[in-house]
Amino acid sequence: MAAYTGTLIAVRDVDSLRRRVQAWRREGRSVALVPTMGALHDGHIANMKIALKMADRVIATIFVNPKQFGPSEDFVAYPRRESEDFELLSAAGVHLLFAPEVAAMYPPGFASTVRITGLTDILDGAHRAGHFDGVATVVAKLLLQAQPDIALFGDKDYQQLTVIRRLVADLNIPVDVIGVPTVREPDGLAMSSRNVYLTPAERVRAPVLYRAISACTSAISGGADIAAAVATARAEILKGGFREIDYVEARHAETLAPLTNRSEPGRVLAAAHLGLARLIDNLPIPHA
Ligand code: PAF
């Protein structure tokens, strides 16, 4: 892989992004894209580092996508820290930051929606109407704008990753989608930009979600009844101080259909509310 000594460049429009990518293409470089909504944490930076190992040039995107937030969700409150993010990306060795304004992504007259049916009606989709339409629309745009060889998305948003794989396959978008493992705090809490919503007392309780689904995956792979293991996890999460559970489910790892047979690849996925934060997490069910 070629050594790179440049500094991070930020662009806000698609033409500038494409000019950079085309110049790299002429030099024969491979290109990775890491889409984010900013407020970067160590999990994002771990994704950037994986991308830097896999491709010659890495583009990070920062765009708080209004189309994936419901009317009562946190679009306005969502943390925005662009100058700190720029420093972190620069220190990580990322080559290009694409940070478009809303008007550049959705100019007046914008009228298209990418909708993946089925996969988006369940789990998070059942609780966040329109969320995955917004995700699929913006991810399709980012992939077509940058035309990378690979694009990296965190396993933490496992349903999102599954939807994006479907989108790329269905629309024949020529990119390899890479799922990257969830990065966790030492106590197990999955890193998320939304963890800033937790009060110090809630932050102490938050790892209960991880511990409950972790115990659930072990119980299922150890032969426990799937429904009973899920019920135990739900009880642990509520006992641990979460105020409401959106779902705790054991699902097929590829189709996201309810898991009926533990010999199939499985995943336990959960979403629950702790104070003002809605936390999600998921883990694979190890093969017994
Ligand atoms: O996972 C996220 O941060 C977002 O959903 C994504 C993939 C950047 C699309 O806005």
Short mmCIF file of C-alpha atoms and ligand atoms in Angstrom, two decimals:
data_model
loop_
_atom_site.label_atom_id
_atom_site.label_comp_id
_atom_site.label_asym_id
_atom_site.label_seq_id
_atom_site.Cartn_x
_atom_site.Cartn_y
_atom_site.Cartn_z
CA MET A 1 0.00 0.00 0.00
CA ALA A 2 1.32 3.45 -0.92
CA ALA A 3 2.59 5.69 1.89
CA TYR A 4 0.53 8.83 2.30
CA THR A 5 1.83 11.98 3.90
CA GLY A 6 -1.00 14.39 3.11
CA THR A 7 -3.29 16.09 5.59
CA LEU A 8 -7.02 15.58 5.86
CA ILE A 9 -9.02 17.54 3.29
CA ALA A 10 -12.69 18.38 3.85
CA VAL A 11 -15.15 18.87 1.00
CA ARG A 12 -18.84 19.72 1.14
CA ASP A 13 -20.03 19.18 -2.42
CA VAL A 14 -20.35 16.13 -4.61
CA ASP A 15 -18.26 17.52 -7.51
CA SER A 16 -15.24 18.08 -5.24
CA LEU A 17 -15.68 14.61 -3.74
CA ARG A 18 -15.82 13.03 -7.20
CA ARG A 19 -12.78 14.96 -8.46
CA ARG A 20 -10.70 13.62 -5.55
CA VAL A 21 -11.90 10.07 -6.05
CA GLN A 22 -11.27 10.24 -9.80
CA ALA A 23 -7.70 11.46 -9.20
CA TRP A 24 -7.09 8.51 -6.88
CA ARG A 25 -8.58 6.16 -9.46
CA ARG A 26 -6.19 7.50 -12.11
CA GLU A 27 -3.33 6.66 -9.70
CA GLY A 28 -4.73 3.15 -9.32
CA ARG A 29 -5.71 3.58 -5.66
CA SER A 30 -8.45 1.60 -3.93
CA VAL A 31 -11.02 3.61 -1.99
CA ALA A 32 -12.97 2.92 1.23
CA LEU A 33 -15.97 4.86 2.48
CA VAL A 34 -16.94 5.10 6.17
CA PRO A 35 -20.30 6.86 6.53
CA THR A 36 -21.04 8.45 9.91
CA MET A 37 -23.27 11.06 11.50
CA GLY A 38 -20.28 12.56 13.32
CA ALA A 39 -19.83 13.02 17.10
CA LEU A 40 -17.11 10.47 16.56
CA HIS A 41 -16.06 8.05 19.30
CA ASP A 42 -13.44 5.31 19.53
CA GLY A 43 -15.78 2.90 17.71
CA HIS A 44 -15.83 5.17 14.64
CA ILE A 45 -12.08 5.61 14.79
CA ALA A 46 -11.62 1.82 14.99
CA ASN A 47 -13.69 1.59 11.76
CA MET A 48 -11.45 4.21 10.12
CA LYS A 49 -8.36 2.22 11.11
CA ILE A 50 -9.82 -0.98 9.64
CA ALA A 51 -10.64 0.95 6.44
CA LEU A 52 -7.08 2.30 6.29
CA LYS A 53 -5.78 -1.29 6.42
CA MET A 54 -8.17 -2.42 3.69
CA ALA A 55 -7.84 0.39 1.12
CA ASP A 56 -5.28 2.92 -0.12
CA ARG A 57 -7.53 5.92 0.48
CA VAL A 58 -10.27 6.42 3.10
CA ILE A 59 -13.18 8.82 2.90
CA ALA A 60 -15.15 9.52 6.09
CA THR A 61 -18.54 11.13 5.71
CA ILE A 62 -20.29 13.20 8.35
CA PHE A 63 -23.93 13.95 7.68
CA VAL A 64 -26.68 14.08 10.28
CA ASN A 65 -29.34 12.80 7.93
CA PRO A 66 -32.71 14.42 8.69
CA LYS A 67 -34.59 11.76 6.72
CA GLN A 68 -33.75 9.00 9.19
CA PHE A 69 -35.12 10.81 12.26
CA GLY A 70 -38.81 10.67 13.14
CA PRO A 71 -40.66 13.89 14.09
CA SER A 72 -40.36 13.11 17.82
CA GLU A 73 -36.74 11.97 17.61
CA ASP A 74 -33.47 13.74 18.40
CA PHE A 75 -32.45 15.32 15.05
CA VAL A 76 -32.01 18.77 16.62
CA ALA A 77 -30.36 17.49 19.81
CA TYR A 78 -28.11 14.97 18.03
CA PRO A 79 -24.53 15.85 19.03
CA ARG A 80 -22.58 17.82 16.41
CA ARG A 81 -18.85 18.30 16.95
CA GLU A 82 -17.37 18.90 13.52
CA SER A 83 -14.07 20.52 14.49
CA GLU A 84 -13.27 17.83 17.09
CA ASP A 85 -14.29 15.19 14.55
CA PHE A 86 -11.95 16.75 11.97
CA GLU A 87 -9.04 16.52 14.43
CA LEU A 88 -9.81 12.87 15.26
CA LEU A 89 -10.06 11.90 11.59
CA SER A 90 -6.88 13.77 10.80
CA ALA A 91 -4.99 12.03 13.64
CA ALA A 92 -6.30 8.65 12.46
CA GLY A 93 -4.85 9.24 8.98
CA VAL A 94 -8.14 9.49 7.06
CA HIS A 95 -7.59 11.14 3.67
CA LEU A 96 -10.85 12.91 2.89
CA LEU A 97 -13.86 14.12 4.85
CA PHE A 98 -17.12 14.58 2.96
CA ALA A 99 -19.43 16.71 5.12
CA PRO A 100 -22.28 17.99 2.96
CA GLU A 101 -24.93 20.47 4.07
CA VAL A 102 -28.55 19.25 4.07
CA ALA A 103 -29.27 21.41 0.98
CA ALA A 104 -26.48 19.67 -0.96
CA MET A 105 -27.92 16.22 -0.22
CA TYR A 106 -31.59 17.14 -0.53
CA PRO A 107 -31.87 20.18 -2.81
CA PRO A 108 -35.27 21.74 -3.50
CA GLY A 109 -37.33 19.33 -5.58
CA PHE A 110 -35.66 16.20 -4.15
CA ALA A 111 -38.37 13.54 -4.40
CA SER A 112 -36.81 10.05 -4.24
CA THR A 113 -36.96 7.47 -1.47
CA VAL A 114 -35.21 4.13 -1.42
CA ARG A 115 -37.38 1.64 0.46
CA ILE A 116 -36.38 -1.91 1.31
CA THR A 117 -39.50 -3.84 2.19
CA GLY A 118 -39.87 -6.59 4.79
CA LEU A 119 -36.54 -6.22 6.57
CA THR A 120 -37.43 -2.68 7.55
CA ASP A 121 -40.86 -3.37 9.08
CA ILE A 122 -39.51 -5.31 12.06
CA LEU A 123 -37.36 -4.62 15.15
CA ASP A 124 -36.18 -0.97 14.95
CA GLY A 125 -38.35 -0.42 11.87
CA ALA A 126 -41.48 -1.25 13.88
CA HIS A 127 -40.57 1.43 16.43
CA ARG A 128 -39.06 4.08 14.14
CA ALA A 129 -41.43 4.60 11.21
CA GLY A 130 -39.55 5.64 8.07
CA HIS A 131 -36.14 5.36 9.73
CA PHE A 132 -34.74 2.75 7.34
CA ASP A 133 -36.15 4.56 4.28
CA GLY A 134 -34.04 7.52 5.37
CA VAL A 135 -30.98 5.33 5.98
CA ALA A 136 -31.32 3.47 2.65
CA THR A 137 -31.86 6.72 0.73
CA VAL A 138 -28.82 8.46 2.19
CA VAL A 139 -26.57 5.39 1.99
CA ALA A 140 -27.54 4.83 -1.67
CA LYS A 141 -26.68 8.47 -2.36
CA LEU A 142 -23.33 8.32 -0.51
CA LEU A 143 -22.33 5.11 -2.31
CA LEU A 144 -23.23 6.58 -5.71
CA GLN A 145 -21.57 9.90 -4.91
CA ALA A 146 -18.25 8.41 -3.80
CA GLN A 147 -18.31 5.08 -5.72
CA PRO A 148 -15.90 3.40 -3.29
CA ASP A 149 -14.58 -0.17 -3.58
CA ILE A 150 -15.62 -0.95 -0.03
CA ALA A 151 -17.92 0.66 2.55
CA LEU A 152 -17.74 -0.04 6.27
CA PHE A 153 -20.70 -0.08 8.69
CA GLY A 154 -20.76 -1.07 12.35
CA ASP A 155 -22.26 -4.35 13.55
CA LYS A 156 -23.83 -2.36 16.38
CA ASP A 157 -26.56 -1.23 13.98
CA TYR A 158 -27.01 -4.81 12.83
CA GLN A 159 -30.42 -4.36 11.23
CA GLN A 160 -29.08 -1.30 9.38
CA LEU A 161 -26.15 -3.39 8.13
CA THR A 162 -28.56 -6.10 6.93
CA VAL A 163 -30.73 -3.51 5.16
CA ILE A 164 -27.66 -1.97 3.48
CA ARG A 165 -26.47 -5.39 2.26
CA ARG A 166 -29.93 -5.94 0.73
CA LEU A 167 -29.91 -2.46 -0.85
CA VAL A 168 -26.47 -3.01 -2.44
CA ALA A 169 -27.42 -6.46 -3.74
CA ASP A 170 -30.84 -5.39 -5.04
CA LEU A 171 -29.59 -2.26 -6.83
CA ASN A 172 -26.35 -3.88 -8.07
CA ILE A 173 -24.26 -1.15 -6.47
CA PRO A 174 -20.65 -2.20 -7.12
CA VAL A 175 -19.29 -2.02 -3.57
CA ASP A 176 -18.27 -4.57 -0.94
CA VAL A 177 -20.12 -3.92 2.32
CA ILE A 178 -17.93 -4.68 5.34
CA GLY A 179 -19.49 -5.13 8.80
CA VAL A 180 -17.13 -4.15 11.59
CA PRO A 181 -17.35 -5.50 15.15
CA THR A 182 -18.93 -3.34 17.85
CA VAL A 183 -16.44 -1.47 20.00
CA ARG A 184 -17.33 -1.56 23.70
CA GLU A 185 -16.46 0.38 26.82
CA PRO A 186 -14.53 -1.72 29.40
CA ASP A 187 -17.83 -2.54 31.19
CA GLY A 188 -19.41 -3.83 27.96
CA LEU A 189 -21.56 -0.84 26.94
CA ALA A 190 -21.53 -0.53 23.15
CA MET A 191 -20.01 2.79 22.08
CA SER A 192 -22.59 5.17 20.63
CA SER A 193 -22.81 8.90 19.99
CA ARG A 194 -26.11 8.76 21.91
CA ASN A 195 -24.41 7.58 25.14
CA VAL A 196 -23.89 11.31 25.91
CA TYR A 197 -27.62 11.43 26.78
CA LEU A 198 -27.00 9.19 29.84
CA THR A 199 -26.72 10.80 33.26
CA PRO A 200 -23.82 9.50 35.42
CA ALA A 201 -26.25 7.23 37.34
CA GLU A 202 -27.76 5.88 34.11
CA ARG A 203 -24.30 5.35 32.65
CA VAL A 204 -23.56 2.98 35.57
CA ARG A 205 -26.72 0.97 34.79
CA ALA A 206 -26.37 1.00 31.00
CA PRO A 207 -24.17 -2.14 30.63
CA VAL A 208 -27.12 -4.20 31.92
CA LEU A 209 -28.34 -4.29 28.31
CA TYR A 210 -25.11 -5.89 27.11
CA ARG A 211 -24.95 -8.28 30.08
CA ALA A 212 -28.55 -9.41 29.55
CA ILE A 213 -28.17 -10.16 25.83
CA SER A 214 -24.77 -11.74 26.43
CA ALA A 215 -26.31 -14.14 28.99
CA CYS A 216 -29.18 -14.76 26.55
CA THR A 217 -26.85 -15.76 23.68
CA SER A 218 -24.90 -18.09 26.00
CA ALA A 219 -28.10 -19.67 27.32
CA ILE A 220 -29.46 -20.30 23.80
CA SER A 221 -26.20 -21.79 22.56
CA GLY A 222 -26.11 -23.90 25.74
CA GLY A 223 -29.49 -25.42 24.83
CA ALA A 224 -31.98 -23.23 26.71
CA ASP A 225 -35.44 -22.66 25.25
CA ILE A 226 -35.18 -19.57 23.01
CA ALA A 227 -38.36 -17.89 24.28
CA ALA A 228 -37.41 -18.52 27.92
CA ALA A 229 -33.90 -17.12 27.42
CA VAL A 230 -35.34 -13.98 25.80
CA ALA A 231 -37.89 -13.57 28.64
CA THR A 232 -35.07 -13.75 31.19
CA ALA A 233 -33.11 -11.08 29.30
CA ARG A 234 -36.16 -8.80 29.23
CA ALA A 235 -36.64 -9.21 33.00
CA GLU A 236 -32.95 -8.45 33.66
CA ILE A 237 -33.07 -5.27 31.56
CA LEU A 238 -36.15 -3.97 33.41
CA LYS A 239 -34.73 -4.97 36.80
CA GLY A 240 -31.54 -3.12 35.84
CA GLY A 241 -33.42 0.20 35.63
CA PHE A 242 -34.38 0.53 31.96
CA ARG A 243 -37.82 2.16 31.80
CA GLU A 244 -39.11 0.53 28.62
CA ILE A 245 -38.10 -2.22 26.21
CA ASP A 246 -38.80 -1.79 22.48
CA TYR A 247 -37.69 -5.33 21.71
CA VAL A 248 -35.46 -8.21 22.73
CA GLU A 249 -35.47 -10.84 20.01
CA ALA A 250 -33.52 -13.87 18.82
CA ARG A 251 -33.40 -13.65 15.03
CA HIS A 252 -31.82 -15.42 12.07
CA ALA A 253 -28.53 -13.58 11.46
CA GLU A 254 -29.11 -13.11 7.72
CA THR A 255 -32.88 -12.91 7.18
CA LEU A 256 -33.75 -11.43 10.59
CA ALA A 257 -36.71 -13.86 10.71
CA PRO A 258 -37.53 -15.17 14.22
CA LEU A 259 -34.98 -17.81 15.19
CA THR A 260 -36.68 -21.15 15.59
CA ASN A 261 -33.74 -23.47 15.33
CA ARG A 262 -30.49 -22.91 17.18
CA SER A 263 -28.48 -24.72 14.53
CA GLU A 264 -29.08 -21.73 12.22
CA PRO A 265 -26.87 -18.62 12.52
CA GLY A 266 -28.57 -16.47 15.14
CA ARG A 267 -28.33 -13.06 16.72
CA VAL A 268 -29.97 -11.57 19.80
CA LEU A 269 -30.97 -7.94 19.21
CA ALA A 270 -32.34 -5.47 21.73
CA ALA A 271 -33.48 -1.86 22.04
CA ALA A 272 -34.51 -0.27 25.33
CA HIS A 273 -34.92 3.14 26.92
CA LEU A 274 -32.83 4.35 29.85
CA GLY A 275 -33.74 7.89 30.87
CA LEU A 276 -33.67 9.99 27.69
CA ALA A 277 -31.46 7.53 25.81
CA ARG A 278 -32.68 4.76 23.55
CA LEU A 279 -29.89 2.17 23.51
CA ILE A 280 -29.54 -0.67 21.02
CA ASP A 281 -27.19 -3.63 21.05
CA ASN A 282 -26.86 -7.11 19.57
CA LEU A 283 -24.63 -10.17 19.76
CA PRO A 284 -24.15 -13.32 17.73
CA ILE A 285 -25.34 -16.61 19.24
CA PRO A 286 -22.21 -18.76 19.43
CA HIS A 287 -22.45 -22.17 17.86
CA ALA A 288 -22.67 -24.79 20.60
O1 PAF B 1 -25.04 4.51 11.30
C1 PAF B 1 -25.07 5.74 11.03
O2 PAF B 1 -24.32 6.57 11.60
C2 PAF B 1 -26.04 6.24 9.98
O3 PAF B 1 -27.24 5.55 10.03
C3 PAF B 1 -25.45 6.23 8.55
C4 PAF B 1 -25.13 4.82 8.07
C5 PAF B 1 -24.20 7.10 8.51
C6 PAF B 1 -26.49 6.82 7.56
O4 PAF B 1 -26.83 8.11 7.92
#
